[in-house]
Amino acid sequence: MKKIAFFLILCSLFFSCETEIDDFKTKNLSNAIVVYGEMTNQNGPYSVRLNRTSSYSPYDVTEFQGQVIKNADVKIVDGLGRMTQLTEIRAGFYQTSPLFKGVANQKYQLKIKTSDGIEIESTPEELKLPTPLSEFSYKFINAEKVEDMRFDLKAAIKDSKETEDYYFIKRQDFVQFLTTCPEPPPPPAPTPVCYSKCWRAPLNTQPILVNDFLVNGKNIPLSLGSVNLQDFPDWVVQLDVFSVSKETYNYWKRQEDQRVIGGGLFDKIPAQIIGNLKCTNNASQEVLGIFLVGGVIKQRLTVDRFNAITPEILQKVQFYANFHNIRYKDAPLWDCKNAGFVDYNIGYTLPDLF
């Protein structure tokens, strides 16, 4: 009997302590200001984005983007004290004149004053001379199946001697795609012009980070992977090679380390990553982001997938592309630019390199 009484008391403890929460709210304990800008040796304009982190709201998707900071005074100051004013061209987005251009071996600093008096500045950083690629090429790798046919990419940086060098590299691919023109109208109606060749630029936000540790003055290879042969239009690979400071390199390296955390027992604990910016008149104001100063050189490699293969291989590729509807034959259009179902469709031509 005592055992039964004890069991009933124990059950009552489990089921009588439930509390219904009907006023659940979330609160963002950080009111950080987020800054991002770039300055290079290329022609301007240069841009700076300003926003505040904001609290999560399931009813307002704009909260995920942060709250833009309007009406700020944003300047770039060089090592001689000369100031260049940025203009707010849209809410929270500030830009220099296109005539303003960075000069190699000069130092630059970003200075911001918000409308409510918060002052932010970046660490002065030298704009380093850009380093060109020493190699940028591709090689066709044949295989039995089309899925396994590819073009291996190869690139390398010729590092300079006697200096400690760090590189931040953006990669952007431009892939030409084809659409199928519909049947023309019967005569005497004229046949409209059909634009069936367009370009898409798949989104890529992961930089390549390399340094010259243990390879000072030698070629530094870049890991670029390969390009498939599932269709034969051109594939263009663009690399923007930034020569940056050690601090900028470490900032992006920490970002990448956070991104690849796998949740293991010995993985690093995620944390906010501080860049080269700080608030100078309020020590408690958190500032995130970075003002990147670096020399950059842009290079493109066109992988000619059509002329690099034999007629026999081309026949297999054409069959593969038709079978998998890679050329959108089930959605014929007069104008491929209007193919909204193609992700990151940028139209008929590639953007200028410079």
mmCIF file of C-alpha atoms in Angstrom:
data_model
loop_
_atom_site.group_PDB
_atom_site.id
_atom_site.type_symbol
_atom_site.label_atom_id
_atom_site.label_comp_id
_atom_site.label_asym_id
_atom_site.label_seq_id
_atom_site.Cartn_x
_atom_site.Cartn_y
_atom_site.Cartn_z
ATOM 1 C CA MET A 1 0.000 0.000 0.000
ATOM 2 C CA LYS A 2 2.858 2.346 0.847
ATOM 3 C CA LYS A 3 4.442 1.652 -2.563
ATOM 4 C CA ILE A 4 1.182 2.545 -4.340
ATOM 5 C CA ALA A 5 0.861 5.783 -2.366
ATOM 6 C CA PHE A 6 4.459 6.741 -3.184
ATOM 7 C CA PHE A 7 3.869 6.064 -6.905
ATOM 8 C CA LEU A 8 0.747 8.282 -6.924
ATOM 9 C CA ILE A 9 2.616 11.145 -5.225
ATOM 10 C CA LEU A 10 5.480 10.838 -7.737
ATOM 11 C CA CYS A 11 3.064 10.988 -10.694
ATOM 12 C CA SER A 12 1.388 14.078 -9.257
ATOM 13 C CA LEU A 13 4.749 15.846 -9.193
ATOM 14 C CA PHE A 14 5.275 15.209 -12.925
ATOM 15 C CA PHE A 15 1.843 16.245 -14.092
ATOM 16 C CA SER A 16 1.029 19.115 -11.726
ATOM 17 C CA CYS A 17 4.068 21.271 -12.586
ATOM 18 C CA GLU A 18 3.129 22.065 -16.214
ATOM 19 C CA THR A 19 2.809 25.760 -17.014
ATOM 20 C CA GLU A 20 1.306 26.962 -20.264
ATOM 21 C CA ILE A 21 3.355 29.742 -21.887
ATOM 22 C CA ASP A 22 1.079 32.047 -23.847
ATOM 23 C CA ASP A 23 3.228 35.202 -24.028
ATOM 24 C CA PHE A 24 6.344 33.811 -25.745
ATOM 25 C CA LYS A 25 8.564 36.554 -27.132
ATOM 26 C CA THR A 26 12.108 36.747 -28.408
ATOM 27 C CA LYS A 27 14.486 39.587 -27.833
ATOM 28 C CA ASN A 28 17.726 40.395 -29.569
ATOM 29 C CA LEU A 29 20.217 41.370 -26.890
ATOM 30 C CA SER A 30 22.589 42.820 -29.493
ATOM 31 C CA ASN A 31 22.078 46.187 -31.141
ATOM 32 C CA ALA A 32 25.226 45.936 -33.234
ATOM 33 C CA ILE A 33 25.930 48.142 -36.215
ATOM 34 C CA VAL A 34 26.992 46.155 -39.280
ATOM 35 C CA VAL A 35 29.305 47.789 -41.831
ATOM 36 C CA TYR A 36 30.635 46.407 -45.098
ATOM 37 C CA GLY A 37 32.646 48.205 -47.749
ATOM 38 C CA GLU A 38 35.430 47.611 -50.249
ATOM 39 C CA MET A 39 38.109 49.855 -51.720
ATOM 40 C CA THR A 40 40.599 48.785 -54.379
ATOM 41 C CA ASN A 41 42.914 50.070 -57.094
ATOM 42 C CA GLN A 42 40.141 49.622 -59.691
ATOM 43 C CA ASN A 43 37.940 52.459 -60.896
ATOM 44 C CA GLY A 44 35.117 53.452 -58.549
ATOM 45 C CA PRO A 45 32.509 53.944 -57.374
ATOM 46 C CA TYR A 46 33.114 52.208 -54.039
ATOM 47 C CA SER A 47 30.180 51.335 -51.807
ATOM 48 C CA VAL A 48 29.515 51.014 -48.080
ATOM 49 C CA ARG A 49 26.430 49.371 -46.509
ATOM 50 C CA LEU A 50 25.203 50.299 -43.021
ATOM 51 C CA ASN A 51 22.540 48.574 -40.952
ATOM 52 C CA ARG A 52 21.702 47.480 -37.430
ATOM 53 C CA THR A 53 21.012 43.942 -36.347
ATOM 54 C CA SER A 54 17.364 43.553 -35.385
ATOM 55 C CA SER A 55 15.180 41.240 -33.369
ATOM 56 C CA TYR A 56 13.580 38.148 -34.848
ATOM 57 C CA SER A 57 9.952 38.450 -35.883
ATOM 58 C CA PRO A 58 8.000 35.586 -37.505
ATOM 59 C CA TYR A 59 5.556 38.156 -38.897
ATOM 60 C CA ASP A 60 8.032 40.521 -40.599
ATOM 61 C CA VAL A 61 10.566 38.973 -42.989
ATOM 62 C CA THR A 62 12.383 42.314 -43.391
ATOM 63 C CA GLU A 63 13.669 41.918 -39.834
ATOM 64 C CA PHE A 64 16.090 39.264 -41.101
ATOM 65 C CA GLN A 65 17.790 41.876 -43.300
ATOM 66 C CA GLY A 66 18.523 44.284 -40.453
ATOM 67 C CA GLN A 67 17.452 47.875 -40.103
ATOM 68 C CA VAL A 68 19.219 50.226 -42.517
ATOM 69 C CA ILE A 69 21.022 53.256 -41.127
ATOM 70 C CA LYS A 70 20.009 56.377 -42.997
ATOM 71 C CA ASN A 71 21.438 59.902 -43.144
ATOM 72 C CA ALA A 72 24.910 58.978 -41.927
ATOM 73 C CA ASP A 73 28.020 60.992 -42.711
ATOM 74 C CA VAL A 74 30.395 58.544 -44.434
ATOM 75 C CA LYS A 75 33.922 59.457 -45.561
ATOM 76 C CA ILE A 76 37.111 57.753 -46.739
ATOM 77 C CA VAL A 77 40.292 59.385 -45.455
ATOM 78 C CA ASP A 78 43.704 58.667 -46.985
ATOM 79 C CA GLY A 79 47.089 58.692 -45.259
ATOM 80 C CA LEU A 80 47.612 62.367 -46.148
ATOM 81 C CA GLY A 81 44.368 63.405 -44.468
ATOM 82 C CA ARG A 82 42.424 63.983 -47.696
ATOM 83 C CA MET A 83 38.726 63.147 -47.335
ATOM 84 C CA THR A 84 36.338 61.705 -49.925
ATOM 85 C CA GLN A 85 32.624 62.020 -49.175
ATOM 86 C CA LEU A 86 30.197 59.164 -49.885
ATOM 87 C CA THR A 87 26.618 59.911 -50.953
ATOM 88 C CA GLU A 88 23.586 57.928 -49.808
ATOM 89 C CA ILE A 89 22.132 56.692 -53.085
ATOM 90 C CA ARG A 90 19.477 54.584 -51.369
ATOM 91 C CA ALA A 91 18.574 53.841 -47.764
ATOM 92 C CA GLY A 92 21.665 52.612 -45.925
ATOM 93 C CA PHE A 93 23.788 52.356 -49.093
ATOM 94 C CA TYR A 94 26.555 54.920 -49.572
ATOM 95 C CA GLN A 95 28.773 55.420 -52.604
ATOM 96 C CA THR A 96 31.786 57.450 -53.760
ATOM 97 C CA SER A 97 32.063 59.344 -57.021
ATOM 98 C CA PRO A 98 33.065 57.063 -59.937
ATOM 99 C CA LEU A 99 36.067 59.351 -60.456
ATOM 100 C CA PHE A 100 37.564 58.403 -57.085
ATOM 101 C CA LYS A 101 40.174 55.653 -57.351
ATOM 102 C CA GLY A 102 42.428 54.002 -54.794
ATOM 103 C CA VAL A 103 46.195 54.352 -55.137
ATOM 104 C CA ALA A 104 48.577 51.503 -54.358
ATOM 105 C CA ASN A 105 50.837 51.908 -51.296
ATOM 106 C CA GLN A 106 48.528 54.573 -49.838
ATOM 107 C CA LYS A 107 46.646 54.042 -46.563
ATOM 108 C CA TYR A 108 42.871 54.444 -46.329
ATOM 109 C CA GLN A 109 40.420 54.621 -43.447
ATOM 110 C CA LEU A 110 36.624 54.651 -43.295
ATOM 111 C CA LYS A 111 34.962 57.174 -40.951
ATOM 112 C CA ILE A 112 31.234 57.176 -40.153
ATOM 113 C CA LYS A 113 29.044 59.403 -38.022
ATOM 114 C CA THR A 114 25.406 58.351 -37.692
ATOM 115 C CA SER A 115 22.528 60.800 -37.329
ATOM 116 C CA ASP A 116 22.300 59.968 -33.621
ATOM 117 C CA GLY A 117 25.966 60.797 -33.016
ATOM 118 C CA ILE A 118 27.651 57.368 -33.068
ATOM 119 C CA GLU A 119 31.177 57.612 -34.495
ATOM 120 C CA ILE A 120 32.829 54.627 -36.168
ATOM 121 C CA GLU A 121 36.176 54.275 -37.856
ATOM 122 C CA SER A 122 38.233 51.495 -39.404
ATOM 123 C CA THR A 123 41.884 50.745 -38.825
ATOM 124 C CA PRO A 124 43.995 52.521 -41.497
ATOM 125 C CA GLU A 125 45.140 49.895 -44.002
ATOM 126 C CA GLU A 126 47.569 50.093 -46.885
ATOM 127 C CA LEU A 127 46.250 49.383 -50.365
ATOM 128 C CA LYS A 128 48.648 46.699 -51.527
ATOM 129 C CA LEU A 129 49.816 46.170 -55.086
ATOM 130 C CA PRO A 130 47.710 43.475 -56.810
ATOM 131 C CA THR A 131 49.283 40.128 -57.646
ATOM 132 C CA PRO A 132 48.363 38.559 -61.013
ATOM 133 C CA LEU A 133 47.772 34.897 -61.661
ATOM 134 C CA SER A 134 50.773 33.002 -62.978
ATOM 135 C CA GLU A 135 48.541 30.298 -64.438
ATOM 136 C CA PHE A 136 44.875 29.983 -65.367
ATOM 137 C CA SER A 137 43.937 27.042 -67.610
ATOM 138 C CA TYR A 138 41.756 23.975 -68.076
ATOM 139 C CA LYS A 139 42.139 20.403 -69.305
ATOM 140 C CA PHE A 140 39.451 18.067 -70.675
ATOM 141 C CA ILE A 141 39.027 14.756 -68.851
ATOM 142 C CA ASN A 142 37.178 12.128 -70.889
ATOM 143 C CA ALA A 143 35.043 9.372 -69.389
ATOM 144 C CA GLU A 144 32.595 6.639 -70.394
ATOM 145 C CA LYS A 145 29.568 8.507 -69.010
ATOM 146 C CA VAL A 146 28.700 12.127 -69.763
ATOM 147 C CA GLU A 147 28.130 12.707 -66.034
ATOM 148 C CA ASP A 148 31.829 11.967 -65.443
ATOM 149 C CA MET A 149 33.231 14.083 -68.292
ATOM 150 C CA ARG A 150 34.747 17.329 -67.048
ATOM 151 C CA PHE A 151 37.269 20.108 -67.482
ATOM 152 C CA ASP A 152 39.738 20.305 -64.606
ATOM 153 C CA LEU A 153 40.623 23.901 -63.740
ATOM 154 C CA LYS A 154 44.105 24.989 -62.759
ATOM 155 C CA ALA A 155 45.253 28.346 -61.387
ATOM 156 C CA ALA A 156 48.134 29.694 -59.350
ATOM 157 C CA ILE A 157 49.386 32.965 -57.876
ATOM 158 C CA LYS A 158 53.018 33.985 -58.379
ATOM 159 C CA ASP A 159 53.863 35.127 -54.875
ATOM 160 C CA SER A 160 56.442 37.848 -54.322
ATOM 161 C CA LYS A 161 59.574 37.199 -52.264
ATOM 162 C CA GLU A 162 60.571 38.671 -48.909
ATOM 163 C CA THR A 163 57.045 39.777 -47.966
ATOM 164 C CA GLU A 164 54.296 38.175 -45.932
ATOM 165 C CA ASP A 165 51.346 38.001 -48.331
ATOM 166 C CA TYR A 166 47.662 37.207 -47.909
ATOM 167 C CA TYR A 167 45.059 36.717 -50.623
ATOM 168 C CA PHE A 168 41.277 36.908 -50.619
ATOM 169 C CA ILE A 169 39.781 35.574 -53.867
ATOM 170 C CA LYS A 170 36.239 35.849 -55.164
ATOM 171 C CA ARG A 171 35.074 33.398 -57.789
ATOM 172 C CA GLN A 172 32.136 34.054 -60.083
ATOM 173 C CA ASP A 173 31.069 31.631 -62.831
ATOM 174 C CA PHE A 174 29.096 32.717 -65.890
ATOM 175 C CA VAL A 175 27.376 29.829 -67.665
ATOM 176 C CA GLN A 176 25.857 30.295 -71.099
ATOM 177 C CA PHE A 177 22.520 28.530 -71.535
ATOM 178 C CA LEU A 178 20.317 27.848 -74.529
ATOM 179 C CA THR A 179 16.563 27.930 -74.868
ATOM 180 C CA THR A 180 14.510 26.476 -77.697
ATOM 181 C CA CYS A 181 12.779 28.898 -80.051
ATOM 182 C CA PRO A 182 9.098 28.089 -80.692
ATOM 183 C CA GLU A 183 7.770 27.275 -84.146
ATOM 184 C CA PRO A 184 7.498 30.452 -86.239
ATOM 185 C CA PRO A 185 4.034 31.660 -87.270
ATOM 186 C CA PRO A 186 2.765 30.555 -90.702
ATOM 187 C CA PRO A 187 3.456 32.823 -93.725
ATOM 188 C CA PRO A 188 3.012 35.577 -94.596
ATOM 189 C CA ALA A 189 3.569 36.572 -90.957
ATOM 190 C CA PRO A 190 7.233 37.521 -90.406
ATOM 191 C CA THR A 191 9.382 35.311 -88.250
ATOM 192 C CA PRO A 192 10.324 37.220 -85.101
ATOM 193 C CA VAL A 193 13.937 37.412 -83.995
ATOM 194 C CA CYS A 194 14.646 34.676 -81.464
ATOM 195 C CA TYR A 195 17.251 35.257 -78.793
ATOM 196 C CA SER A 196 18.119 31.774 -77.589
ATOM 197 C CA LYS A 197 21.534 32.383 -75.977
ATOM 198 C CA CYS A 198 21.771 33.912 -72.518
ATOM 199 C CA TRP A 199 24.014 33.856 -69.464
ATOM 200 C CA ARG A 200 23.400 32.881 -65.876
ATOM 201 C CA ALA A 201 25.645 33.716 -62.922
ATOM 202 C CA PRO A 202 25.113 31.179 -60.109
ATOM 203 C CA LEU A 203 25.420 32.720 -56.657
ATOM 204 C CA ASN A 204 28.713 32.024 -54.883
ATOM 205 C CA THR A 205 29.478 33.653 -51.526
ATOM 206 C CA GLN A 206 32.426 31.489 -50.438
ATOM 207 C CA PRO A 207 35.846 33.121 -50.884
ATOM 208 C CA ILE A 208 39.131 31.347 -51.524
ATOM 209 C CA LEU A 209 41.724 32.210 -48.864
ATOM 210 C CA VAL A 210 45.446 31.538 -49.312
ATOM 211 C CA ASN A 211 48.697 32.861 -47.900
ATOM 212 C CA ASP A 212 52.382 32.371 -48.638
ATOM 213 C CA PHE A 213 53.297 30.485 -45.497
ATOM 214 C CA LEU A 214 56.086 28.007 -46.415
ATOM 215 C CA VAL A 215 55.803 28.919 -50.131
ATOM 216 C CA ASN A 216 57.197 32.449 -50.074
ATOM 217 C CA GLY A 217 58.138 33.561 -53.591
ATOM 218 C CA LYS A 218 56.749 30.436 -55.278
ATOM 219 C CA ASN A 219 53.571 29.582 -57.140
ATOM 220 C CA ILE A 220 50.597 29.202 -54.804
ATOM 221 C CA PRO A 221 48.049 26.788 -56.331
ATOM 222 C CA LEU A 222 44.340 27.556 -56.074
ATOM 223 C CA SER A 223 41.739 24.839 -55.633
ATOM 224 C CA LEU A 224 39.069 25.456 -58.294
ATOM 225 C CA GLY A 225 37.646 21.984 -58.931
ATOM 226 C CA SER A 226 36.194 21.279 -62.351
ATOM 227 C CA VAL A 227 33.528 22.279 -64.885
ATOM 228 C CA ASN A 228 31.092 19.622 -66.124
ATOM 229 C CA LEU A 229 30.340 18.679 -69.726
ATOM 230 C CA GLN A 230 26.591 18.185 -69.428
ATOM 231 C CA ASP A 231 26.106 20.742 -72.210
ATOM 232 C CA PHE A 232 28.420 22.456 -74.706
ATOM 233 C CA PRO A 233 27.865 26.278 -74.443
ATOM 234 C CA ASP A 234 30.704 28.353 -72.974
ATOM 235 C CA TRP A 235 31.483 28.449 -69.273
ATOM 236 C CA VAL A 236 33.432 31.475 -68.012
ATOM 237 C CA VAL A 237 35.281 31.480 -64.669
ATOM 238 C CA GLN A 238 36.170 34.884 -63.228
ATOM 239 C CA LEU A 239 38.602 35.324 -60.346
ATOM 240 C CA ASP A 240 39.000 38.586 -58.422
ATOM 241 C CA VAL A 241 42.337 38.241 -56.619
ATOM 242 C CA PHE A 242 42.654 40.677 -53.693
ATOM 243 C CA SER A 243 46.006 41.293 -51.998
ATOM 244 C CA VAL A 244 44.942 42.105 -48.447
ATOM 245 C CA SER A 245 46.303 42.658 -44.958
ATOM 246 C CA LYS A 246 46.818 39.886 -42.440
ATOM 247 C CA GLU A 247 43.937 41.292 -40.364
ATOM 248 C CA THR A 248 41.522 41.157 -43.306
ATOM 249 C CA TYR A 249 42.642 37.615 -44.149
ATOM 250 C CA ASN A 250 42.113 36.481 -40.554
ATOM 251 C CA TYR A 251 38.643 38.057 -40.489
ATOM 252 C CA TRP A 252 37.492 36.021 -43.497
ATOM 253 C CA LYS A 253 39.324 32.933 -42.260
ATOM 254 C CA ARG A 254 37.340 33.072 -39.026
ATOM 255 C CA GLN A 255 34.151 33.495 -41.051
ATOM 256 C CA GLU A 256 34.975 30.360 -43.024
ATOM 257 C CA ASP A 257 35.860 28.437 -39.868
ATOM 258 C CA GLN A 258 32.442 29.299 -38.447
ATOM 259 C CA ARG A 259 30.687 28.296 -41.677
ATOM 260 C CA VAL A 260 32.146 24.787 -41.763
ATOM 261 C CA ILE A 261 31.475 23.965 -38.116
ATOM 262 C CA GLY A 262 30.005 20.472 -38.081
ATOM 263 C CA GLY A 263 28.621 20.330 -34.563
ATOM 264 C CA GLY A 264 31.295 17.990 -33.254
ATOM 265 C CA LEU A 265 32.461 17.864 -29.656
ATOM 266 C CA PHE A 266 35.736 19.633 -30.392
ATOM 267 C CA ASP A 267 34.427 22.189 -32.922
ATOM 268 C CA LYS A 268 34.922 25.849 -32.164
ATOM 269 C CA ILE A 269 32.068 27.627 -30.421
ATOM 270 C CA PRO A 270 30.247 30.029 -32.792
ATOM 271 C CA ALA A 271 30.832 33.665 -31.900
ATOM 272 C CA GLN A 272 30.466 37.105 -33.398
ATOM 273 C CA ILE A 273 33.549 37.953 -35.456
ATOM 274 C CA ILE A 274 34.964 41.427 -35.053
ATOM 275 C CA GLY A 275 36.534 43.078 -38.083
ATOM 276 C CA ASN A 276 38.640 46.236 -38.404
ATOM 277 C CA LEU A 277 35.925 48.668 -37.228
ATOM 278 C CA LYS A 278 35.182 50.161 -33.814
ATOM 279 C CA CYS A 279 33.032 52.830 -32.209
ATOM 280 C CA THR A 280 35.252 55.651 -30.960
ATOM 281 C CA ASN A 281 32.811 57.516 -28.710
ATOM 282 C CA ASN A 282 30.906 54.663 -27.043
ATOM 283 C CA ALA A 283 32.852 51.618 -25.904
ATOM 284 C CA SER A 284 29.660 49.589 -25.389
ATOM 285 C CA GLN A 285 28.485 50.018 -29.003
ATOM 286 C CA GLU A 286 29.236 46.824 -30.905
ATOM 287 C CA VAL A 287 30.388 47.163 -34.539
ATOM 288 C CA LEU A 288 30.545 44.174 -36.886
ATOM 289 C CA GLY A 289 31.763 43.841 -40.460
ATOM 290 C CA ILE A 290 34.828 45.060 -42.299
ATOM 291 C CA PHE A 291 36.133 47.777 -44.586
ATOM 292 C CA LEU A 292 38.247 45.843 -47.089
ATOM 293 C CA VAL A 293 41.220 47.712 -48.558
ATOM 294 C CA GLY A 294 43.255 45.777 -51.109
ATOM 295 C CA GLY A 295 44.715 45.749 -54.565
ATOM 296 C CA VAL A 296 42.709 43.547 -56.912
ATOM 297 C CA ILE A 297 43.243 42.054 -60.321
ATOM 298 C CA LYS A 298 40.408 40.410 -62.274
ATOM 299 C CA GLN A 299 40.940 37.619 -64.771
ATOM 300 C CA ARG A 300 38.584 35.430 -66.792
ATOM 301 C CA LEU A 301 38.993 31.991 -68.289
ATOM 302 C CA THR A 302 36.588 30.824 -70.999
ATOM 303 C CA VAL A 303 36.098 27.067 -71.060
ATOM 304 C CA ASP A 304 35.216 26.336 -74.699
ATOM 305 C CA ARG A 305 33.243 23.172 -74.122
ATOM 306 C CA PHE A 306 32.240 22.877 -77.793
ATOM 307 C CA ASN A 307 35.610 22.994 -79.574
ATOM 308 C CA ALA A 308 37.442 21.014 -76.897
ATOM 309 C CA ILE A 309 35.624 17.750 -77.680
ATOM 310 C CA THR A 310 35.322 15.370 -80.633
ATOM 311 C CA PRO A 311 32.152 14.966 -82.747
ATOM 312 C CA GLU A 312 31.518 11.572 -81.106
ATOM 313 C CA ILE A 313 31.612 13.080 -77.613
ATOM 314 C CA LEU A 314 29.469 16.014 -78.786
ATOM 315 C CA GLN A 315 26.792 13.582 -79.976
ATOM 316 C CA LYS A 316 26.692 11.925 -76.549
ATOM 317 C CA VAL A 317 26.478 15.331 -74.837
ATOM 318 C CA GLN A 318 23.636 16.473 -77.110
ATOM 319 C CA PHE A 319 21.658 13.330 -76.333
ATOM 320 C CA TYR A 320 22.278 13.821 -72.601
ATOM 321 C CA ALA A 321 21.209 17.491 -72.731
ATOM 322 C CA ASN A 322 18.024 16.692 -74.665
ATOM 323 C CA PHE A 323 17.093 13.774 -72.422
ATOM 324 C CA HIS A 324 17.472 15.893 -69.256
ATOM 325 C CA ASN A 325 15.868 18.982 -70.845
ATOM 326 C CA ILE A 326 18.926 21.071 -70.052
ATOM 327 C CA ARG A 327 18.072 23.443 -72.899
ATOM 328 C CA TYR A 328 14.486 23.977 -71.686
ATOM 329 C CA LYS A 329 12.933 22.518 -74.824
ATOM 330 C CA ASP A 330 9.638 22.118 -72.926
ATOM 331 C CA ALA A 331 9.485 25.886 -72.317
ATOM 332 C CA PRO A 332 10.258 27.543 -75.677
ATOM 333 C CA LEU A 333 10.682 31.331 -75.662
ATOM 334 C CA TRP A 334 11.310 34.047 -78.207
ATOM 335 C CA ASP A 335 13.588 35.792 -75.737
ATOM 336 C CA CYS A 336 15.777 33.835 -73.297
ATOM 337 C CA LYS A 337 16.218 36.987 -71.189
ATOM 338 C CA ASN A 338 12.607 36.515 -70.075
ATOM 339 C CA ALA A 339 13.303 32.993 -68.808
ATOM 340 C CA GLY A 340 12.523 33.741 -65.185
ATOM 341 C CA PHE A 341 12.632 30.034 -64.364
ATOM 342 C CA VAL A 342 16.427 30.070 -64.936
ATOM 343 C CA ASP A 343 18.170 30.969 -61.674
ATOM 344 C CA TYR A 344 20.360 34.093 -61.785
ATOM 345 C CA ASN A 345 19.575 34.851 -65.430
ATOM 346 C CA ILE A 346 21.623 37.969 -66.328
ATOM 347 C CA GLY A 347 20.677 38.273 -70.003
ATOM 348 C CA TYR A 348 22.514 38.330 -73.311
ATOM 349 C CA THR A 349 25.999 39.558 -72.374
ATOM 350 C CA LEU A 350 28.539 39.343 -69.583
ATOM 351 C CA PRO A 351 29.194 42.352 -67.337
ATOM 352 C CA ASP A 352 32.365 44.345 -67.973
ATOM 353 C CA LEU A 353 35.473 42.947 -66.333
ATOM 354 C CA PHE A 354 36.584 46.343 -65.022
#
